[in-house]
Short mmCIF file of C-alpha atoms in Angstrom, two decimals:
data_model
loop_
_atom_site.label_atom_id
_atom_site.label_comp_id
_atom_site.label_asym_id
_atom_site.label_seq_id
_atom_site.Cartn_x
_atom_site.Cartn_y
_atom_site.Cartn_z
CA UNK A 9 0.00 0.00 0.00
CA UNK A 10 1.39 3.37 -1.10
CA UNK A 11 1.37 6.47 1.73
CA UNK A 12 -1.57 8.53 1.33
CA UNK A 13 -2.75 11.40 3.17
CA UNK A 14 -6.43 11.50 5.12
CA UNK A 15 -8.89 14.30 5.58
CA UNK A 16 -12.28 14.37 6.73
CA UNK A 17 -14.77 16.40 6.07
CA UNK A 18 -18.55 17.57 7.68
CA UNK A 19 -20.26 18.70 4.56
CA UNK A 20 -20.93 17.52 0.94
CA UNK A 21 -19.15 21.52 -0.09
CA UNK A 22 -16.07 20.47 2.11
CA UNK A 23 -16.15 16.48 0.24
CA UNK A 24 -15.90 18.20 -3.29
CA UNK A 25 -13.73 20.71 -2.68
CA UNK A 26 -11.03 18.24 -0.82
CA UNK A 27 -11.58 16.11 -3.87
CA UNK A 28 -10.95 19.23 -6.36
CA UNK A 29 -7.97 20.13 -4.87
CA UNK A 30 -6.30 16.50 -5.61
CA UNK A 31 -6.25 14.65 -8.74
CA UNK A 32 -5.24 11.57 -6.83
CA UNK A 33 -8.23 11.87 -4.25
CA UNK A 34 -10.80 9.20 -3.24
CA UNK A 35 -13.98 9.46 -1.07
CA UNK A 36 -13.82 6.69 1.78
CA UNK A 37 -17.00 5.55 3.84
CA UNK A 38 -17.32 2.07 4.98
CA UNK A 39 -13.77 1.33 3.10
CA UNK A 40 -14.81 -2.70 2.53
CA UNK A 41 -14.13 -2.04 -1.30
CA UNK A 42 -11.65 0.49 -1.34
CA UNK A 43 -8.68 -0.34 1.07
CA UNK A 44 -8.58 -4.07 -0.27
CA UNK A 45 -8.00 -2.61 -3.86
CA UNK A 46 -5.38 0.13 -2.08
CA UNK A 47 -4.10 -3.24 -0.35
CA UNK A 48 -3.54 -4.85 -4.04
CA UNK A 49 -2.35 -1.65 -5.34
CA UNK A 50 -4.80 -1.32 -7.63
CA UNK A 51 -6.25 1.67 -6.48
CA UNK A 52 -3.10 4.34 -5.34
CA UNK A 53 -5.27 7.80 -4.02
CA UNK A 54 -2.74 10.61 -2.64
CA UNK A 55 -5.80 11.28 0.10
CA UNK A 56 -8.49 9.79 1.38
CA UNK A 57 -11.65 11.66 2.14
CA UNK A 58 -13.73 10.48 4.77
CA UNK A 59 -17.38 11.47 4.49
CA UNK A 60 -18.69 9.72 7.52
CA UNK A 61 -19.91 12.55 9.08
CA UNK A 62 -22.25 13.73 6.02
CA UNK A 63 -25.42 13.55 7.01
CA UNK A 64 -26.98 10.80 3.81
CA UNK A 65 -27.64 7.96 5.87
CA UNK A 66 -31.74 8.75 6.20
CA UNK A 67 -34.17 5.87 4.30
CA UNK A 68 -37.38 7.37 4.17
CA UNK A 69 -40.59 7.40 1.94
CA UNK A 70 -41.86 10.47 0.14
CA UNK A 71 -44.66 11.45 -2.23
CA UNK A 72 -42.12 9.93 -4.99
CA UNK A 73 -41.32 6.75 -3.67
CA UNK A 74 -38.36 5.55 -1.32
CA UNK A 75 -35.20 7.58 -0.79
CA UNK A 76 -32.17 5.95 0.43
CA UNK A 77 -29.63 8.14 1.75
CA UNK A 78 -25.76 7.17 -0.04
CA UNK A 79 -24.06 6.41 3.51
CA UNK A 80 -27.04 4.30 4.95
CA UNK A 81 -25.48 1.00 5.85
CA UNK A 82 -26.20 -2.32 3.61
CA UNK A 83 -27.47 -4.04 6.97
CA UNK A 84 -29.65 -1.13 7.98
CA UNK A 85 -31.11 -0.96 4.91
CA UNK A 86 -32.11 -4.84 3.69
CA UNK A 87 -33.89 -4.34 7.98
CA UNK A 88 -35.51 -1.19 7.20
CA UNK A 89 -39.30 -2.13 7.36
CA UNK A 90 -40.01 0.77 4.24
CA UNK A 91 -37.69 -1.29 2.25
CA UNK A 92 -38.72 -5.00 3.43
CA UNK A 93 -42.70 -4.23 2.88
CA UNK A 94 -42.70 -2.31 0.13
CA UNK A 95 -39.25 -3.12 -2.09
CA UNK A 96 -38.47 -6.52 -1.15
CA UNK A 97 -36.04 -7.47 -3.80
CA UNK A 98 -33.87 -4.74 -2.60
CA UNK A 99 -34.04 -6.49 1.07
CA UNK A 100 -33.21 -9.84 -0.45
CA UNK A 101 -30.47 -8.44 -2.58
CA UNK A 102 -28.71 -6.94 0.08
CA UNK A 103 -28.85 -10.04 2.50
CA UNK A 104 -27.47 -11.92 -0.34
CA UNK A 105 -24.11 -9.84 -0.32
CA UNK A 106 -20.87 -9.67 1.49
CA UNK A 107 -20.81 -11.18 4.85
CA UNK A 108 -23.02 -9.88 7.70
CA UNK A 109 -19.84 -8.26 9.03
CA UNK A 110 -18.98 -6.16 5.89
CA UNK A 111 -23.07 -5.33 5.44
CA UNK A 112 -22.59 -3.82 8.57
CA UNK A 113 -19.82 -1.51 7.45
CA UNK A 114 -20.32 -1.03 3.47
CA UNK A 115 -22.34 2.11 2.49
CA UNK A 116 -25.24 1.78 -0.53
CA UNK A 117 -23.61 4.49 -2.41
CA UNK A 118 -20.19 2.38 -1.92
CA UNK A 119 -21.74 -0.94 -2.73
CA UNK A 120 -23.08 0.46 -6.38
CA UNK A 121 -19.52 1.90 -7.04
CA UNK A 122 -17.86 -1.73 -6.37
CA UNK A 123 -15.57 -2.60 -9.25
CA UNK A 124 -15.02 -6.24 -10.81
CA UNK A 125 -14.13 -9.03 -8.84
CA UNK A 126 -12.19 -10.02 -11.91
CA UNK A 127 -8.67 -11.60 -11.46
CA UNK A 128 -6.97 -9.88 -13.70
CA UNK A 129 -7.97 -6.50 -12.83
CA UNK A 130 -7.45 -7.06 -9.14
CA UNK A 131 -3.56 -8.35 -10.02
CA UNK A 132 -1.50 -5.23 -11.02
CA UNK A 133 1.22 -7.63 -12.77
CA UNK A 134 -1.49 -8.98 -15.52
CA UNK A 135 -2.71 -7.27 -18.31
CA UNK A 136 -6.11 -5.65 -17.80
CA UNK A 137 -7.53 -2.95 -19.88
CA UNK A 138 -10.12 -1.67 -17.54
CA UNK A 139 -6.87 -1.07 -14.76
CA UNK A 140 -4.31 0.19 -17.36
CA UNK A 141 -5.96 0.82 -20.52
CA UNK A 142 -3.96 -0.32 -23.31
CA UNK A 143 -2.50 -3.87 -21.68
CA UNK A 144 -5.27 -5.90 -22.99
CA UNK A 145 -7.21 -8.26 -21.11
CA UNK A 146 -5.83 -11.15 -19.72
CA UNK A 147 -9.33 -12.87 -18.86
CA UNK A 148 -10.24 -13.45 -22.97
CA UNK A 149 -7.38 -15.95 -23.10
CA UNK A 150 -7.15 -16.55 -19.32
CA UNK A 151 -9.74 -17.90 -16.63
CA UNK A 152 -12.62 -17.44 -18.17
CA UNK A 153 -16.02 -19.03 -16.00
CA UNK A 154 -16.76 -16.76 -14.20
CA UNK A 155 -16.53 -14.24 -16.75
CA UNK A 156 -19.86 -12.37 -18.20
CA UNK A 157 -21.49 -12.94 -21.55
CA UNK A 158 -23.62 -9.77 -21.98
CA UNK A 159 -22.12 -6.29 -22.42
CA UNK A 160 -19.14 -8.08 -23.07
CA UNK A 161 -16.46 -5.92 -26.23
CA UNK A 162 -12.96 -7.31 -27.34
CA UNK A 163 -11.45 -5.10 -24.22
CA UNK A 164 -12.97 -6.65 -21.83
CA UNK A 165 -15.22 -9.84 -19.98
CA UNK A 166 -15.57 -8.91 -16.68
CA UNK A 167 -18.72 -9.35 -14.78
CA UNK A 168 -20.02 -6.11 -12.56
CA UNK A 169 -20.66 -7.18 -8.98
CA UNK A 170 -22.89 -5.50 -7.38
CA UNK A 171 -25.89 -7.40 -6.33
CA UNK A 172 -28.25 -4.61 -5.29
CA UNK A 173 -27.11 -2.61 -8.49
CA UNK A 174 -29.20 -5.32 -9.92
CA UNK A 175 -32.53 -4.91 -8.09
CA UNK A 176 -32.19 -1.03 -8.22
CA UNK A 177 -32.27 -1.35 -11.93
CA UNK A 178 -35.25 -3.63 -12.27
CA UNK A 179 -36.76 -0.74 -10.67
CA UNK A 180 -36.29 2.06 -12.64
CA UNK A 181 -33.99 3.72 -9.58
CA UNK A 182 -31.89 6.77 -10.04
CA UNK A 183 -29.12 8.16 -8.10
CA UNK A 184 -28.91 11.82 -6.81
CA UNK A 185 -25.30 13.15 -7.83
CA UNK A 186 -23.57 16.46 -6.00
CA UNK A 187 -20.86 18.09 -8.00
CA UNK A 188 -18.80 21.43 -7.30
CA UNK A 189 -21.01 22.73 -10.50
CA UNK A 190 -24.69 21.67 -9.61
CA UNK A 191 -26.60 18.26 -8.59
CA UNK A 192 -28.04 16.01 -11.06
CA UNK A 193 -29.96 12.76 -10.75
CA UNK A 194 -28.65 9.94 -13.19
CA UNK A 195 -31.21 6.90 -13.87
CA UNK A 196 -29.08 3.61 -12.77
CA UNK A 197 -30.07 2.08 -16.26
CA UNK A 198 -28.20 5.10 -17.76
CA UNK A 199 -25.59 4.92 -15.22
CA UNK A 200 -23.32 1.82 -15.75
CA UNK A 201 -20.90 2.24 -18.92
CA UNK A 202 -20.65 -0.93 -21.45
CA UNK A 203 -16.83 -1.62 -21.95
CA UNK A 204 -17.03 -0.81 -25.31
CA UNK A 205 -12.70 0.39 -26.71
CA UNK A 206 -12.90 2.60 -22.86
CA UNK A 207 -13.22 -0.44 -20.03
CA UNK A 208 -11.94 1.76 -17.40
CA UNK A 209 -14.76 4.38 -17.75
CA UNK A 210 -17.17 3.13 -15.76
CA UNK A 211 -19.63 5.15 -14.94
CA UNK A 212 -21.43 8.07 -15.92
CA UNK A 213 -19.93 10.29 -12.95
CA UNK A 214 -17.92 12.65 -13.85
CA UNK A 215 -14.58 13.72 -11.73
CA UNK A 216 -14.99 14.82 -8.40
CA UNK A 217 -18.63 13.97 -8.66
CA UNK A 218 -20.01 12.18 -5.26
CA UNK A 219 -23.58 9.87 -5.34
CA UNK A 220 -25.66 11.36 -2.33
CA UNK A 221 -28.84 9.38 -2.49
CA UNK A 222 -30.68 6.63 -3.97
CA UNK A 223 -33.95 7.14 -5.41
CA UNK A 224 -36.71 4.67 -6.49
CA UNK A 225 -39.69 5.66 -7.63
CA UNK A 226 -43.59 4.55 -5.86
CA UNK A 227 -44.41 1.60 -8.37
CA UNK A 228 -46.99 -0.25 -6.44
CA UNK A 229 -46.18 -3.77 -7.69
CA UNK A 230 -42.43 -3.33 -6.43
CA UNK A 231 -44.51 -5.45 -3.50
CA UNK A 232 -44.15 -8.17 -5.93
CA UNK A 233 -40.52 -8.65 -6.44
CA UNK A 234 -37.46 -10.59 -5.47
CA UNK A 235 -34.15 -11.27 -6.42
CA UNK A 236 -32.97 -14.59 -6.66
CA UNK A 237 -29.04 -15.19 -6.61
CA UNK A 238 -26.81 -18.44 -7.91
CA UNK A 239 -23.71 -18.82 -6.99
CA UNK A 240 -21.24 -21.54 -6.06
CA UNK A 241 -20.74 -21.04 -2.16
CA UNK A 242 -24.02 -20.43 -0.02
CA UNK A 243 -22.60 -17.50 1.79
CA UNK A 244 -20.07 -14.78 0.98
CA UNK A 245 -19.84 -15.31 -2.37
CA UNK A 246 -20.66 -13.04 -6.03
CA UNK A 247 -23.19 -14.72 -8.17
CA UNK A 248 -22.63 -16.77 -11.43
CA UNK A 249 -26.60 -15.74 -12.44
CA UNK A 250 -28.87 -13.19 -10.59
CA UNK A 251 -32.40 -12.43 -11.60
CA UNK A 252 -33.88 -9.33 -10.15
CA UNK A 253 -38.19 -9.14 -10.81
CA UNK A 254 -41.03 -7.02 -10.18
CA UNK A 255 -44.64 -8.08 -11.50
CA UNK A 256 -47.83 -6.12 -11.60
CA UNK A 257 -50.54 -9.19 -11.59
CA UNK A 258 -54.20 -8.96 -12.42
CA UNK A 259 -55.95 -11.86 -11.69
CA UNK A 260 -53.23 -14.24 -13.27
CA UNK A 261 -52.59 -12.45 -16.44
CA UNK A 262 -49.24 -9.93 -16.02
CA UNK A 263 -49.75 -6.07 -16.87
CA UNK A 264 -46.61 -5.17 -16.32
CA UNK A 265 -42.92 -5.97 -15.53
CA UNK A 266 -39.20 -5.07 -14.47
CA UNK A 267 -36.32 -7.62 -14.89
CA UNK A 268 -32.59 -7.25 -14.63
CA UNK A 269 -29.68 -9.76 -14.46
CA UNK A 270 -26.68 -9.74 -12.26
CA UNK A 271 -23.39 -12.07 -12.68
CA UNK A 272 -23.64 -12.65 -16.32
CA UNK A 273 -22.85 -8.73 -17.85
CA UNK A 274 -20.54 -6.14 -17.40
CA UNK A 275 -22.90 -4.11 -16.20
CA UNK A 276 -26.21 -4.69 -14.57
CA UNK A 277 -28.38 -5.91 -17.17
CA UNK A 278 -31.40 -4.56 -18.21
CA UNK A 279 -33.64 -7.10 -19.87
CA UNK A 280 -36.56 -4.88 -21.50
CA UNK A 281 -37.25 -8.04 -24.36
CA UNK A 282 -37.77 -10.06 -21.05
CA UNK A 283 -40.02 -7.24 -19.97
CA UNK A 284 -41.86 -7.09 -23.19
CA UNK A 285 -42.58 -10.74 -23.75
CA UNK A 286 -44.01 -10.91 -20.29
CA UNK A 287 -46.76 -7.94 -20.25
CA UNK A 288 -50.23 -9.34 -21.31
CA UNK A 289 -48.86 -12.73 -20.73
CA UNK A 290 -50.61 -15.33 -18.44
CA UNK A 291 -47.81 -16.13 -15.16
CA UNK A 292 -47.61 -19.32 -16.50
CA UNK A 293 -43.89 -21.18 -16.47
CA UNK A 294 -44.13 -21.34 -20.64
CA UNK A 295 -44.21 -17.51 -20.44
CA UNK A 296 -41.63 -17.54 -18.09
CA UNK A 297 -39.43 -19.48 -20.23
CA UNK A 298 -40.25 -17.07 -23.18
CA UNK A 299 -39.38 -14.26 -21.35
CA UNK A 300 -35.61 -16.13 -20.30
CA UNK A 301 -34.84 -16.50 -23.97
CA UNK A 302 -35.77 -13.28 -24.80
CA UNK A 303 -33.94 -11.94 -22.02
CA UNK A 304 -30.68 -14.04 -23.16
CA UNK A 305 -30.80 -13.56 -26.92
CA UNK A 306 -27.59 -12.07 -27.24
CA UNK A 307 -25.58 -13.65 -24.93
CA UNK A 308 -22.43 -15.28 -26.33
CA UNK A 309 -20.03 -17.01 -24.21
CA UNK A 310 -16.35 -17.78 -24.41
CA UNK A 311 -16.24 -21.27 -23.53
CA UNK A 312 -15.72 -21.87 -20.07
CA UNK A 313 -18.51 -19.59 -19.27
CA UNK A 314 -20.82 -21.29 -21.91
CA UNK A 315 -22.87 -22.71 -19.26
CA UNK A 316 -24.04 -19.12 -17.95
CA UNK A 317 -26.46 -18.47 -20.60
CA UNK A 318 -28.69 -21.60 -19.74
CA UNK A 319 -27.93 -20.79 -15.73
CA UNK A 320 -29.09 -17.23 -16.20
CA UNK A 321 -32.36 -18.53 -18.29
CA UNK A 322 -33.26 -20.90 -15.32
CA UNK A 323 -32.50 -18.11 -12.46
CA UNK A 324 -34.53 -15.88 -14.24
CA UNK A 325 -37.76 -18.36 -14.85
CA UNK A 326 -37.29 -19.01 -11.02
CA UNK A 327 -37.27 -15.50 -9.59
CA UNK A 328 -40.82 -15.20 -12.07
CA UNK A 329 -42.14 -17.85 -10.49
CA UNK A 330 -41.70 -17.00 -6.87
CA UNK A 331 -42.60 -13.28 -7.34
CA UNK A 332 -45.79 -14.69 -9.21
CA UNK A 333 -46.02 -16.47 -5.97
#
């Protein structure tokens, strides 16, 4: 780990400007994802900037729908009884991640801004072009299951990681930015960058930029949803195939649906063919099954990771089924 300087700060103003000041600066809050990537030397910030003390750790409802402040703990959040009623797959995505330990430390606005759990990015002696563009990426003729097959570009394979990234997408969430020049409020479908030639740009945020609430809007059926995660350990582990769903039922006919996928893109995945093969559709497994292929029609593997495509299908029809309940 490189030497580093550490500030904190008391207000959002006092966060940007500390950031402004330093090219090499990095907010901290919970520090789960960022000191093990400092640890790896990965990640080398000049000055950390601790934003504990903001005050963005409120969940609360409003006219609009839920509001999730960026520092509110994973833990506190998946217990809060707004979320658990009303937003369930947010609940259930949350108590799917980490380890109770790290949910208790790792802040919402931290979790979304995790970075791949890919190999080869985390090892600074193997070529990776989303931690030094330009190497190439050592995962297209390396290790390769794990790897996604959606989103996926010549520069890069690597699967995002976030698992309640996924369910805030199915939702049509958007996050509430603060900048030295203004605020602006970013839809998480919008927010997530394909790899595309520029694997290291990420996101949509723009330097110095810091993510001070999650919003997602009052859609009724959100009652209706769940997230159901795959992956190869039971506990403490990032998903192979993640299905995050929402249904608006009448009677047993579907008006209306969200879906997103986790573990199998480099981003989270938006399925809107998913979405449209499901509305006016009977919640019937066929349907279900419909909707998976739809959801999947461009995925293309790599080998290894062949076996995702069919895994994501069946997570998928699953999570329909048990939010169709």
């Amino acid at each position: 780990m490189n030497d580093f300087r550490y500030a904190a700060v008391d207000s959002p103003r006092a966060a940007l400007a500390a950031i402004a000041d330093d090219a090499g600066a990095k907010f901290i809050a919970g520090g789960t994802a960022i000191l093990d990537l400092m640890k790896d030397r990965v990640e080398n910030p000049t000055l950390l900037v601790d934003i504990n003390a903001l005050a963005l750790r409120a969940v609360e409802q409003r006219d609009d729908g839920l509001h999730i402040g960026a520092l509110a703990r994973m833990s506190d959040v998946a217990a809060h009884p707004l979320v658990r009623d009303g937003f369930p797959v947010i609940a259930i995505a949350l108590e799917q991640a980490a380890s109770p330990q790290l949910r208790d430390m790792a802040s919402i606005g931290g979790n979304l801004l995790q970075r791949t759990r890919c190999p080869y990015f985390r090892d600074p002696a193997a070529p990776c072009n989303k931690r030094a563009p330009g190497t190439g990426c050592g995962a297209l003729a390396g290790e390769r299951r794990r790897q996604a097959v959606l989103g996926t570009s010549d520069s890069c394979i690597a699967t995002h990681a976030s698992d309640l990234a996924v369910a805030l997408v199915a939702l049509d969430a958007s996050v509430q930015v603060a900048g030295l020049h203004g605020n602006r409020a970013i839809a998480l479908r919008d927010f997530y960058r394909e790899p595309g030639d520029t694997p290291n740009v990420e996101t949509a945020l723009e330097p110095g930029e810091l993510i001070t609430e999650v919003a997602v809007p009052a859609l009724a059926y959100a009652r209706r949803s769940t997230y159901v995660k795959v992956r190869d350990r039971a506990q403490y582990d990032f998903a192979l195939a993640s299905a995050a769903v929402a249904l608006d039922l009448e009677g047993g006919t579907i008006r209306e649906a969200r879906v997103a996928l986790g573990g199998v893109a480099t981003i989270p995945w938006h399925a809107p063919a998913a979405e449209r093969a499901l509305a006016g559709a009977l919640a019937a497994r066929e349907h279900f099954e419909r909707a998976a292929e739809a959801a999947l029609a461009g995925a293309c593997g790599c080998g290894q990771n062949d076996y995702k495509i069919l895994l994501a299908k069946r997570t998928l029809v699953r999570a329909l089924e048990i939010a169709a309940g």
